[in-house]
Amino acid sequence: MKKINITVNLKNKQDLYNPYNNSILNDNLSSYLLNSLRGLGLKEKVRITIIHTEDISLEEQKNIENIIHTNFYRIDFEDAIHTKAYHIRAIILLIIGIILLWISYYLNTNNIYIIEELILILGWVAIWEVADYLLFEDTKNRIKSKRIDELTKATIKFVKEDN
């Protein structure tokens, strides 16, 4: 299994942290780490190499590792909540679509075919929305979740660079 190395050139320790809270990872750094995995395989292990010029104590290094791992754990947890909500929405839409198709099939309007066809179209649209989500959106979400999971488990290496 190949290891992916993401290099972070740190000019200042404060660049790691959110400007408003030192226990949260900077959003730009979080986006950089996540975007660095685009186009790469999903099963490779990730190593983050932080190159720094300032002295970072062992305790600070452990704290930074914890902040990075916690950041991606939170993102993964939040995405899981959204995915669950989308799955519930998909189930409801599928049930509505099936009910509308059933109503359309058993609806006997002798002269007004437009109502029957309208209900039929609405039923198929509801079912297509579910298929679209499961075929396209859910796949993208699963790929993103796997990448976030790898960042949650990433090994972090600190390298001191002399000026």
PDB file of N, CA and C in Angstrom, residues 29-132:
ATOM      1  N   LEU A  29      -6.179  25.564   5.974  1.00  0.00           N
ATOM      2  CA  LEU A  29      -5.318  24.383   6.072  1.00  0.00           C
ATOM      3  C   LEU A  29      -6.140  23.106   5.925  1.00  0.00           C
ATOM      4  N   SER A  30      -7.297  23.087   6.530  1.00  0.00           N
ATOM      5  CA  SER A  30      -8.186  21.928   6.411  1.00  0.00           C
ATOM      6  C   SER A  30      -8.571  21.689   4.952  1.00  0.00           C
ATOM      7  N   SER A  31      -8.934  22.755   4.251  1.00  0.00           N
ATOM      8  CA  SER A  31      -9.281  22.642   2.826  1.00  0.00           C
ATOM      9  C   SER A  31      -8.083  22.191   2.002  1.00  0.00           C
ATOM     10  N   TYR A  32      -6.905  22.731   2.317  1.00  0.00           N
ATOM     11  CA  TYR A  32      -5.689  22.346   1.596  1.00  0.00           C
ATOM     12  C   TYR A  32      -5.415  20.851   1.756  1.00  0.00           C
ATOM     13  N   LEU A  33      -5.517  20.358   2.977  1.00  0.00           N
ATOM     14  CA  LEU A  33      -5.255  18.939   3.224  1.00  0.00           C
ATOM     15  C   LEU A  33      -6.257  18.057   2.483  1.00  0.00           C
ATOM     16  N   LEU A  34      -7.520  18.440   2.515  1.00  0.00           N
ATOM     17  CA  LEU A  34      -8.552  17.653   1.832  1.00  0.00           C
ATOM     18  C   LEU A  34      -8.386  17.714   0.319  1.00  0.00           C
ATOM     19  N   ASN A  35      -8.100  18.900  -0.206  1.00  0.00           N
ATOM     20  CA  ASN A  35      -7.937  19.052  -1.659  1.00  0.00           C
ATOM     21  C   ASN A  35      -6.663  18.389  -2.171  1.00  0.00           C
ATOM     22  N   SER A  36      -5.680  18.204  -1.308  1.00  0.00           N
ATOM     23  CA  SER A  36      -4.440  17.538  -1.719  1.00  0.00           C
ATOM     24  C   SER A  36      -4.669  16.077  -2.081  1.00  0.00           C
ATOM     25  N   LEU A  37      -5.757  15.503  -1.620  1.00  0.00           N
ATOM     26  CA  LEU A  37      -6.050  14.093  -1.897  1.00  0.00           C
ATOM     27  C   LEU A  37      -6.878  13.890  -3.160  1.00  0.00           C
ATOM     28  N   ARG A  38      -7.326  14.979  -3.773  1.00  0.00           N
ATOM     29  CA  ARG A  38      -8.141  14.846  -4.989  1.00  0.00           C
ATOM     30  C   ARG A  38      -7.340  14.188  -6.098  1.00  0.00           C
ATOM     31  N   GLY A  39      -7.986  13.276  -6.777  1.00  0.00           N
ATOM     32  CA  GLY A  39      -7.359  12.607  -7.904  1.00  0.00           C
ATOM     33  C   GLY A  39      -6.436  11.466  -7.508  1.00  0.00           C
ATOM     34  N   LEU A  40      -6.286  11.230  -6.224  1.00  0.00           N
ATOM     35  CA  LEU A  40      -5.423  10.146  -5.750  1.00  0.00           C
ATOM     36  C   LEU A  40      -6.288   8.971  -5.312  1.00  0.00           C
ATOM     37  N   GLY A  41      -5.670   7.825  -5.154  1.00  0.00           N
ATOM     38  CA  GLY A  41      -6.395   6.620  -4.754  1.00  0.00           C
ATOM     39  C   GLY A  41      -7.040   6.758  -3.387  1.00  0.00           C
ATOM     40  N   LEU A  42      -8.024   5.909  -3.146  1.00  0.00           N
ATOM     41  CA  LEU A  42      -8.773   5.993  -1.898  1.00  0.00           C
ATOM     42  C   LEU A  42      -8.218   5.099  -0.796  1.00  0.00           C
ATOM     43  N   LYS A  43      -7.351   4.172  -1.144  1.00  0.00           N
ATOM     44  CA  LYS A  43      -6.902   3.205  -0.144  1.00  0.00           C
ATOM     45  C   LYS A  43      -5.491   3.460   0.362  1.00  0.00           C
ATOM     46  N   GLU A  44      -4.844   4.504  -0.114  1.00  0.00           N
ATOM     47  CA  GLU A  44      -3.492   4.797   0.335  1.00  0.00           C
ATOM     48  C   GLU A  44      -3.513   5.448   1.717  1.00  0.00           C
ATOM     49  N   LYS A  45      -2.498   5.162   2.477  1.00  0.00           N
ATOM     50  CA  LYS A  45      -2.337   5.798   3.782  1.00  0.00           C
ATOM     51  C   LYS A  45      -1.792   7.209   3.571  1.00  0.00           C
ATOM     52  N   VAL A  46      -2.152   8.095   4.466  1.00  0.00           N
ATOM     53  CA  VAL A  46      -1.756   9.498   4.338  1.00  0.00           C
ATOM     54  C   VAL A  46      -0.775   9.851   5.452  1.00  0.00           C
ATOM     55  N   ARG A  47       0.276  10.573   5.056  1.00  0.00           N
ATOM     56  CA  ARG A  47       1.215  11.123   6.031  1.00  0.00           C
ATOM     57  C   ARG A  47       1.296  12.624   5.770  1.00  0.00           C
ATOM     58  N   ILE A  48       1.133  13.381   6.817  1.00  0.00           N
ATOM     59  CA  ILE A  48       1.225  14.838   6.730  1.00  0.00           C
ATOM     60  C   ILE A  48       2.574  15.239   7.318  1.00  0.00           C
ATOM     61  N   THR A  49       3.389  15.917   6.507  1.00  0.00           N
ATOM     62  CA  THR A  49       4.689  16.394   6.968  1.00  0.00           C
ATOM     63  C   THR A  49       4.591  17.903   7.163  1.00  0.00           C
ATOM     64  N   ILE A  50       4.773  18.326   8.393  1.00  0.00           N
ATOM     65  CA  ILE A  50       4.715  19.752   8.713  1.00  0.00           C
ATOM     66  C   ILE A  50       6.147  20.252   8.854  1.00  0.00           C
ATOM     67  N   ILE A  51       6.561  21.094   7.917  1.00  0.00           N
ATOM     68  CA  ILE A  51       7.901  21.675   7.941  1.00  0.00           C
ATOM     69  C   ILE A  51       7.788  23.037   8.623  1.00  0.00           C
ATOM     70  N   HIS A  52       8.513  23.202   9.709  1.00  0.00           N
ATOM     71  CA  HIS A  52       8.392  24.433  10.502  1.00  0.00           C
ATOM     72  C   HIS A  52       9.767  25.017  10.796  1.00  0.00           C
ATOM     73  N   THR A  53       9.801  26.318  11.024  1.00  0.00           N
ATOM     74  CA  THR A  53      11.054  26.998  11.370  1.00  0.00           C
ATOM     75  C   THR A  53      11.104  27.337  12.855  1.00  0.00           C
ATOM     76  N   GLU A  54       9.955  27.501  13.465  1.00  0.00           N
ATOM     77  CA  GLU A  54       9.899  27.795  14.900  1.00  0.00           C
ATOM     78  C   GLU A  54      10.028  26.497  15.693  1.00  0.00           C
ATOM     79  N   ASP A  55      10.446  26.626  16.927  1.00  0.00           N
ATOM     80  CA  ASP A  55      10.513  25.452  17.795  1.00  0.00           C
ATOM     81  C   ASP A  55       9.098  25.057  18.220  1.00  0.00           C
ATOM     82  N   ILE A  56       8.801  23.785  18.068  1.00  0.00           N
ATOM     83  CA  ILE A  56       7.515  23.248  18.505  1.00  0.00           C
ATOM     84  C   ILE A  56       7.821  22.114  19.478  1.00  0.00           C
ATOM     85  N   SER A  57       7.348  22.280  20.704  1.00  0.00           N
ATOM     86  CA  SER A  57       7.624  21.265  21.728  1.00  0.00           C
ATOM     87  C   SER A  57       6.866  19.973  21.420  1.00  0.00           C
ATOM     88  N   LEU A  58       7.263  18.916  22.080  1.00  0.00           N
ATOM     89  CA  LEU A  58       6.617  17.620  21.892  1.00  0.00           C
ATOM     90  C   LEU A  58       5.145  17.681  22.290  1.00  0.00           C
ATOM     91  N   GLU A  59       4.867  18.432  23.344  1.00  0.00           N
ATOM     92  CA  GLU A  59       3.483  18.603  23.796  1.00  0.00           C
ATOM     93  C   GLU A  59       2.655  19.345  22.738  1.00  0.00           C
ATOM     94  N   GLU A  60       3.238  20.392  22.157  1.00  0.00           N
ATOM     95  CA  GLU A  60       2.545  21.130  21.094  1.00  0.00           C
ATOM     96  C   GLU A  60       2.321  20.244  19.871  1.00  0.00           C
ATOM     97  N   GLN A  61       3.291  19.399  19.560  1.00  0.00           N
ATOM     98  CA  GLN A  61       3.147  18.494  18.423  1.00  0.00           C
ATOM     99  C   GLN A  61       1.972  17.539  18.635  1.00  0.00           C
ATOM    100  N   LYS A  62       1.866  16.994  19.832  1.00  0.00           N
ATOM    101  CA  LYS A  62       0.738  16.099  20.152  1.00  0.00           C
ATOM    102  C   LYS A  62      -0.583  16.856  20.069  1.00  0.00           C
ATOM    103  N   ASN A  63      -0.573  18.100  20.543  1.00  0.00           N
ATOM    104  CA  ASN A  63      -1.777  18.927  20.487  1.00  0.00           C
ATOM    105  C   ASN A  63      -2.174  19.204  19.038  1.00  0.00           C
ATOM    106  N   ILE A  64      -1.205  19.507  18.191  1.00  0.00           N
ATOM    107  CA  ILE A  64      -1.479  19.775  16.772  1.00  0.00           C
ATOM    108  C   ILE A  64      -2.026  18.522  16.099  1.00  0.00           C
ATOM    109  N   GLU A  65      -1.432  17.369  16.387  1.00  0.00           N
ATOM    110  CA  GLU A  65      -1.944  16.103  15.838  1.00  0.00           C
ATOM    111  C   GLU A  65      -3.389  15.888  16.248  1.00  0.00           C
ATOM    112  N   ASN A  66      -3.672  16.134  17.518  1.00  0.00           N
ATOM    113  CA  ASN A  66      -5.031  15.965  18.029  1.00  0.00           C
ATOM    114  C   ASN A  66      -6.003  16.919  17.340  1.00  0.00           C
ATOM    115  N   ILE A  67      -5.594  18.158  17.140  1.00  0.00           N
ATOM    116  CA  ILE A  67      -6.455  19.150  16.487  1.00  0.00           C
ATOM    117  C   ILE A  67      -6.750  18.735  15.046  1.00  0.00           C
ATOM    118  N   ILE A  68      -5.737  18.265  14.326  1.00  0.00           N
ATOM    119  CA  ILE A  68      -5.933  17.849  12.932  1.00  0.00           C
ATOM    120  C   ILE A  68      -6.870  16.647  12.862  1.00  0.00           C
ATOM    121  N   HIS A  69      -6.619  15.641  13.689  1.00  0.00           N
ATOM    122  CA  HIS A  69      -7.468  14.450  13.665  1.00  0.00           C
ATOM    123  C   HIS A  69      -8.900  14.771  14.093  1.00  0.00           C
ATOM    124  N   THR A  70      -9.048  15.601  15.114  1.00  0.00           N
ATOM    125  CA  THR A  70     -10.377  15.984  15.591  1.00  0.00           C
ATOM    126  C   THR A  70     -11.134  16.777  14.533  1.00  0.00           C
ATOM    127  N   ASN A  71     -10.434  17.648  13.820  1.00  0.00           N
ATOM    128  CA  ASN A  71     -11.061  18.443  12.767  1.00  0.00           C
ATOM    129  C   ASN A  71     -11.712  17.542  11.720  1.00  0.00           C
ATOM    130  N   PHE A  72     -10.976  16.556  11.249  1.00  0.00           N
ATOM    131  CA  PHE A  72     -11.522  15.695  10.204  1.00  0.00           C
ATOM    132  C   PHE A  72     -12.541  14.703  10.752  1.00  0.00           C
ATOM    133  N   TYR A  73     -12.422  14.348  12.018  1.00  0.00           N
ATOM    134  CA  TYR A  73     -13.449  13.515  12.638  1.00  0.00           C
ATOM    135  C   TYR A  73     -14.772  14.280  12.699  1.00  0.00           C
ATOM    136  N   ARG A  74     -14.708  15.549  13.059  1.00  0.00           N
ATOM    137  CA  ARG A  74     -15.929  16.377  13.117  1.00  0.00           C
ATOM    138  C   ARG A  74     -16.566  16.528  11.739  1.00  0.00           C
ATOM    139  N   ILE A  75     -15.736  16.767  10.729  1.00  0.00           N
ATOM    140  CA  ILE A  75     -16.251  16.894   9.362  1.00  0.00           C
ATOM    141  C   ILE A  75     -16.923  15.597   8.936  1.00  0.00           C
ATOM    142  N   ASP A  76     -16.290  14.467   9.225  1.00  0.00           N
ATOM    143  CA  ASP A  76     -16.844  13.162   8.863  1.00  0.00           C
ATOM    144  C   ASP A  76     -18.160  12.909   9.593  1.00  0.00           C
ATOM    145  N   PHE A  77     -18.221  13.273  10.861  1.00  0.00           N
ATOM    146  CA  PHE A  77     -19.436  13.086  11.651  1.00  0.00           C
ATOM    147  C   PHE A  77     -20.578  13.944  11.106  1.00  0.00           C
ATOM    148  N   GLU A  78     -20.276  15.190  10.780  1.00  0.00           N
ATOM    149  CA  GLU A  78     -21.294  16.088  10.233  1.00  0.00           C
ATOM    150  C   GLU A  78     -21.790  15.597   8.874  1.00  0.00           C
ATOM    151  N   ASP A  79     -20.868  15.131   8.034  1.00  0.00           N
ATOM    152  CA  ASP A  79     -21.263  14.583   6.736  1.00  0.00           C
ATOM    153  C   ASP A  79     -22.132  13.342   6.900  1.00  0.00           C
ATOM    154  N   ALA A  80     -21.854  12.529   7.917  1.00  0.00           N
ATOM    155  CA  ALA A  80     -22.668  11.338   8.168  1.00  0.00           C
ATOM    156  C   ALA A  80     -24.092  11.726   8.547  1.00  0.00           C
ATOM    157  N   ILE A  81     -24.235  12.794   9.307  1.00  0.00           N
ATOM    158  CA  ILE A  81     -25.575  13.274   9.673  1.00  0.00           C
ATOM    159  C   ILE A  81     -26.324  13.741   8.428  1.00  0.00           C
ATOM    160  N   HIS A  82     -25.641  14.492   7.544  1.00  0.00           N
ATOM    161  CA  HIS A  82     -26.274  14.955   6.311  1.00  0.00           C
ATOM    162  C   HIS A  82     -26.643  13.784   5.409  1.00  0.00           C
ATOM    163  N   THR A  83     -25.772  12.790   5.324  1.00  0.00           N
ATOM    164  CA  THR A  83     -26.042  11.622   4.492  1.00  0.00           C
ATOM    165  C   THR A  83     -27.261  10.870   5.004  1.00  0.00           C
ATOM    166  N   LYS A  84     -27.369  10.731   6.304  1.00  0.00           N
ATOM    167  CA  LYS A  84     -28.530  10.053   6.882  1.00  0.00           C
ATOM    168  C   LYS A  84     -29.815  10.813   6.553  1.00  0.00           C
ATOM    169  N   ALA A  85     -29.767  12.135   6.649  1.00  0.00           N
ATOM    170  CA  ALA A  85     -30.946  12.945   6.321  1.00  0.00           C
ATOM    171  C   ALA A  85     -31.318  12.795   4.846  1.00  0.00           C
ATOM    172  N   TYR A  86     -30.310  12.767   3.959  1.00  0.00           N
ATOM    173  CA  TYR A  86     -30.581  12.575   2.535  1.00  0.00           C
ATOM    174  C   TYR A  86     -31.163  11.196   2.261  1.00  0.00           C
ATOM    175  N   HIS A  87     -30.696  10.178   2.978  1.00  0.00           N
ATOM    176  CA  HIS A  87     -31.242   8.833   2.782  1.00  0.00           C
ATOM    177  C   HIS A  87     -32.700   8.765   3.222  1.00  0.00           C
ATOM    178  N   ILE A  88     -33.030   9.427   4.314  1.00  0.00           N
ATOM    179  CA  ILE A  88     -34.427   9.477   4.766  1.00  0.00           C
ATOM    180  C   ILE A  88     -35.279  10.195   3.728  1.00  0.00           C
ATOM    181  N   ARG A  89     -34.758  11.298   3.193  1.00  0.00           N
ATOM    182  CA  ARG A  89     -35.475  12.034   2.143  1.00  0.00           C
ATOM    183  C   ARG A  89     -35.674  11.156   0.916  1.00  0.00           C
ATOM    184  N   ALA A  90     -34.660  10.374   0.556  1.00  0.00           N
ATOM    185  CA  ALA A  90     -34.751   9.498  -0.611  1.00  0.00           C
ATOM    186  C   ALA A  90     -35.806   8.422  -0.403  1.00  0.00           C
ATOM    187  N   ILE A  91     -35.873   7.867   0.792  1.00  0.00           N
ATOM    188  CA  ILE A  91     -36.886   6.842   1.079  1.00  0.00           C
ATOM    189  C   ILE A  91     -38.284   7.436   0.983  1.00  0.00           C
ATOM    190  N   ILE A  92     -38.460   8.633   1.534  1.00  0.00           N
ATOM    191  CA  ILE A  92     -39.771   9.294   1.472  1.00  0.00           C
ATOM    192  C   ILE A  92     -40.156   9.583   0.024  1.00  0.00           C
ATOM    193  N   LEU A  93     -39.215  10.094  -0.769  1.00  0.00           N
ATOM    194  CA  LEU A  93     -39.503  10.369  -2.183  1.00  0.00           C
ATOM    195  C   LEU A  93     -39.830   9.094  -2.950  1.00  0.00           C
ATOM    196  N   LEU A  94     -39.142   8.013  -2.649  1.00  0.00           N
ATOM    197  CA  LEU A  94     -39.412   6.743  -3.317  1.00  0.00           C
ATOM    198  C   LEU A  94     -40.817   6.256  -2.992  1.00  0.00           C
ATOM    199  N   ILE A  95     -41.205   6.352  -1.738  1.00  0.00           N
ATOM    200  CA  ILE A  95     -42.557   5.944  -1.339  1.00  0.00           C
ATOM    201  C   ILE A  95     -43.599   6.819  -2.017  1.00  0.00           C
ATOM    202  N   ILE A  96     -43.366   8.127  -2.042  1.00  0.00           N
ATOM    203  CA  ILE A  96     -44.302   9.039  -2.718  1.00  0.00           C
ATOM    204  C   ILE A  96     -44.395   8.698  -4.199  1.00  0.00           C
ATOM    205  N   GLY A  97     -43.254   8.442  -4.834  1.00  0.00           N
ATOM    206  CA  GLY A  97     -43.249   8.091  -6.252  1.00  0.00           C
ATOM    207  C   GLY A  97     -44.021   6.817  -6.530  1.00  0.00           C
ATOM    208  N   ILE A  98     -43.831   5.802  -5.701  1.00  0.00           N
ATOM    209  CA  ILE A  98     -44.558   4.539  -5.888  1.00  0.00           C
ATOM    210  C   ILE A  98     -46.054   4.738  -5.680  1.00  0.00           C
ATOM    211  N   ILE A  99     -46.416   5.509  -4.665  1.00  0.00           N
ATOM    212  CA  ILE A  99     -47.842   5.786  -4.423  1.00  0.00           C
ATOM    213  C   ILE A  99     -48.449   6.537  -5.605  1.00  0.00           C
ATOM    214  N   LEU A 100     -47.734   7.524  -6.134  1.00  0.00           N
ATOM    215  CA  LEU A 100     -48.257   8.274  -7.283  1.00  0.00           C
ATOM    216  C   LEU A 100     -48.388   7.387  -8.519  1.00  0.00           C
ATOM    217  N   LEU A 101     -47.434   6.494  -8.744  1.00  0.00           N
ATOM    218  CA  LEU A 101     -47.553   5.561  -9.873  1.00  0.00           C
ATOM    219  C   LEU A 101     -48.746   4.627  -9.679  1.00  0.00           C
ATOM    220  N   TRP A 102     -48.933   4.183  -8.460  1.00  0.00           N
ATOM    221  CA  TRP A 102     -50.063   3.305  -8.159  1.00  0.00           C
ATOM    222  C   TRP A 102     -51.387   4.041  -8.378  1.00  0.00           C
ATOM    223  N   ILE A 103     -51.474   5.283  -7.900  1.00  0.00           N
ATOM    224  CA  ILE A 103     -52.685   6.094  -8.098  1.00  0.00           C
ATOM    225  C   ILE A 103     -52.932   6.307  -9.584  1.00  0.00           C
ATOM    226  N   SER A 104     -51.888   6.601 -10.326  1.00  0.00           N
ATOM    227  CA  SER A 104     -52.021   6.820 -11.768  1.00  0.00           C
ATOM    228  C   SER A 104     -52.531   5.568 -12.474  1.00  0.00           C
ATOM    229  N   TYR A 105     -52.062   4.412 -12.045  1.00  0.00           N
ATOM    230  CA  TYR A 105     -52.463   3.154 -12.678  1.00  0.00           C
ATOM    231  C   TYR A 105     -53.936   2.847 -12.411  1.00  0.00           C
ATOM    232  N   TYR A 106     -54.381   3.108 -11.184  1.00  0.00           N
ATOM    233  CA  TYR A 106     -55.753   2.771 -10.819  1.00  0.00           C
ATOM    234  C   TYR A 106     -56.743   3.913 -11.000  1.00  0.00           C
ATOM    235  N   LEU A 107     -56.262   5.050 -11.397  1.00  0.00           N
ATOM    236  CA  LEU A 107     -57.154   6.193 -11.596  1.00  0.00           C
ATOM    237  C   LEU A 107     -57.834   6.052 -12.947  1.00  0.00           C
ATOM    238  N   ASN A 108     -59.127   5.958 -12.928  1.00  0.00           N
ATOM    239  CA  ASN A 108     -59.886   5.837 -14.176  1.00  0.00           C
ATOM    240  C   ASN A 108     -60.689   7.107 -14.405  1.00  0.00           C
ATOM    241  N   THR A 109     -60.105   7.998 -15.112  1.00  0.00           N
ATOM    242  CA  THR A 109     -60.838   9.193 -15.516  1.00  0.00           C
ATOM    243  C   THR A 109     -61.159   9.015 -16.989  1.00  0.00           C
ATOM    244  N   ASN A 110     -62.407   8.944 -17.285  1.00  0.00           N
ATOM    245  CA  ASN A 110     -62.832   8.637 -18.649  1.00  0.00           C
ATOM    246  C   ASN A 110     -62.448   9.711 -19.651  1.00  0.00           C
ATOM    247  N   ASN A 111     -62.614  10.940 -19.291  1.00  0.00           N
ATOM    248  CA  ASN A 111     -62.396  12.004 -20.258  1.00  0.00           C
ATOM    249  C   ASN A 111     -61.155  12.851 -19.970  1.00  0.00           C
ATOM    250  N   ILE A 112     -60.670  12.803 -18.766  1.00  0.00           N
ATOM    251  CA  ILE A 112     -59.578  13.696 -18.395  1.00  0.00           C
ATOM    252  C   ILE A 112     -58.308  12.872 -18.198  1.00  0.00           C
ATOM    253  N   TYR A 113     -57.588  12.653 -19.295  1.00  0.00           N
ATOM    254  CA  TYR A 113     -56.353  11.879 -19.228  1.00  0.00           C
ATOM    255  C   TYR A 113     -55.184  12.701 -18.690  1.00  0.00           C
ATOM    256  N   ILE A 114     -55.330  13.996 -18.723  1.00  0.00           N
ATOM    257  CA  ILE A 114     -54.218  14.853 -18.309  1.00  0.00           C
ATOM    258  C   ILE A 114     -53.898  14.688 -16.825  1.00  0.00           C
ATOM    259  N   ILE A 115     -54.924  14.479 -16.000  1.00  0.00           N
ATOM    260  CA  ILE A 115     -54.690  14.293 -14.566  1.00  0.00           C
ATOM    261  C   ILE A 115     -53.931  12.988 -14.332  1.00  0.00           C
ATOM    262  N   GLU A 116     -54.357  11.936 -15.015  1.00  0.00           N
ATOM    263  CA  GLU A 116     -53.685  10.643 -14.896  1.00  0.00           C
ATOM    264  C   GLU A 116     -52.222  10.741 -15.337  1.00  0.00           C
ATOM    265  N   GLU A 117     -51.984  11.415 -16.453  1.00  0.00           N
ATOM    266  CA  GLU A 117     -50.615  11.567 -16.964  1.00  0.00           C
ATOM    267  C   GLU A 117     -49.773  12.461 -16.055  1.00  0.00           C
ATOM    268  N   LEU A 118     -50.380  13.496 -15.510  1.00  0.00           N
ATOM    269  CA  LEU A 118     -49.670  14.386 -14.597  1.00  0.00           C
ATOM    270  C   LEU A 118     -49.216  13.633 -13.340  1.00  0.00           C
ATOM    271  N   ILE A 119     -50.096  12.824 -12.793  1.00  0.00           N
ATOM    272  CA  ILE A 119     -49.743  12.026 -11.613  1.00  0.00           C
ATOM    273  C   ILE A 119     -48.653  11.016 -11.965  1.00  0.00           C
ATOM    274  N   LEU A 120     -48.746  10.423 -13.153  1.00  0.00           N
ATOM    275  CA  LEU A 120     -47.731   9.475 -13.616  1.00  0.00           C
ATOM    276  C   LEU A 120     -46.358  10.157 -13.727  1.00  0.00           C
ATOM    277  N   ILE A 121     -46.339  11.335 -14.310  1.00  0.00           N
ATOM    278  CA  ILE A 121     -45.082  12.085 -14.458  1.00  0.00           C
ATOM    279  C   ILE A 121     -44.508  12.455 -13.089  1.00  0.00           C
ATOM    280  N   LEU A 122     -45.357  12.926 -12.182  1.00  0.00           N
ATOM    281  CA  LEU A 122     -44.883  13.277 -10.838  1.00  0.00           C
ATOM    282  C   LEU A 122     -44.300  12.062 -10.114  1.00  0.00           C
ATOM    283  N   GLY A 123     -44.923  10.912 -10.304  1.00  0.00           N
ATOM    284  CA  GLY A 123     -44.406   9.683  -9.695  1.00  0.00           C
ATOM    285  C   GLY A 123     -43.031   9.323 -10.226  1.00  0.00           C
ATOM    286  N   TRP A 124     -42.861   9.405 -11.553  1.00  0.00           N
ATOM    287  CA  TRP A 124     -41.556   9.077 -12.134  1.00  0.00           C
ATOM    288  C   TRP A 124     -40.490  10.106 -11.770  1.00  0.00           C
ATOM    289  N   VAL A 125     -40.872  11.367 -11.651  1.00  0.00           N
ATOM    290  CA  VAL A 125     -39.912  12.401 -11.237  1.00  0.00           C
ATOM    291  C   VAL A 125     -39.425  12.126  -9.810  1.00  0.00           C
ATOM    292  N   ALA A 126     -40.342  11.756  -8.928  1.00  0.00           N
ATOM    293  CA  ALA A 126     -39.949  11.452  -7.548  1.00  0.00           C
ATOM    294  C   ALA A 126     -38.991  10.261  -7.506  1.00  0.00           C
ATOM    295  N   ILE A 127     -39.287   9.239  -8.293  1.00  0.00           N
ATOM    296  CA  ILE A 127     -38.407   8.064  -8.332  1.00  0.00           C
ATOM    297  C   ILE A 127     -37.065   8.429  -8.959  1.00  0.00           C
ATOM    298  N   TRP A 128     -37.075   9.271  -9.991  1.00  0.00           N
ATOM    299  CA  TRP A 128     -35.814   9.662 -10.624  1.00  0.00           C
ATOM    300  C   TRP A 128     -34.934  10.463  -9.667  1.00  0.00           C
ATOM    301  N   GLU A 129     -35.534  11.283  -8.837  1.00  0.00           N
ATOM    302  CA  GLU A 129     -34.754  12.042  -7.851  1.00  0.00           C
ATOM    303  C   GLU A 129     -33.989  11.100  -6.926  1.00  0.00           C
ATOM    304  N   VAL A 130     -34.640  10.013  -6.522  1.00  0.00           N
ATOM    305  CA  VAL A 130     -33.976   9.020  -5.671  1.00  0.00           C
ATOM    306  C   VAL A 130     -32.832   8.362  -6.435  1.00  0.00           C
ATOM    307  N   ALA A 131     -33.090   7.960  -7.675  1.00  0.00           N
ATOM    308  CA  ALA A 131     -32.058   7.306  -8.485  1.00  0.00           C
ATOM    309  C   ALA A 131     -30.880   8.252  -8.725  1.00  0.00           C
ATOM    310  N   ASP A 132     -31.169   9.504  -9.026  1.00  0.00           N
ATOM    311  CA  ASP A 132     -30.119  10.499  -9.253  1.00  0.00           C
ATOM    312  C   ASP A 132     -29.244  10.654  -8.014  1.00  0.00           C
TER     313      ASP A 132
END
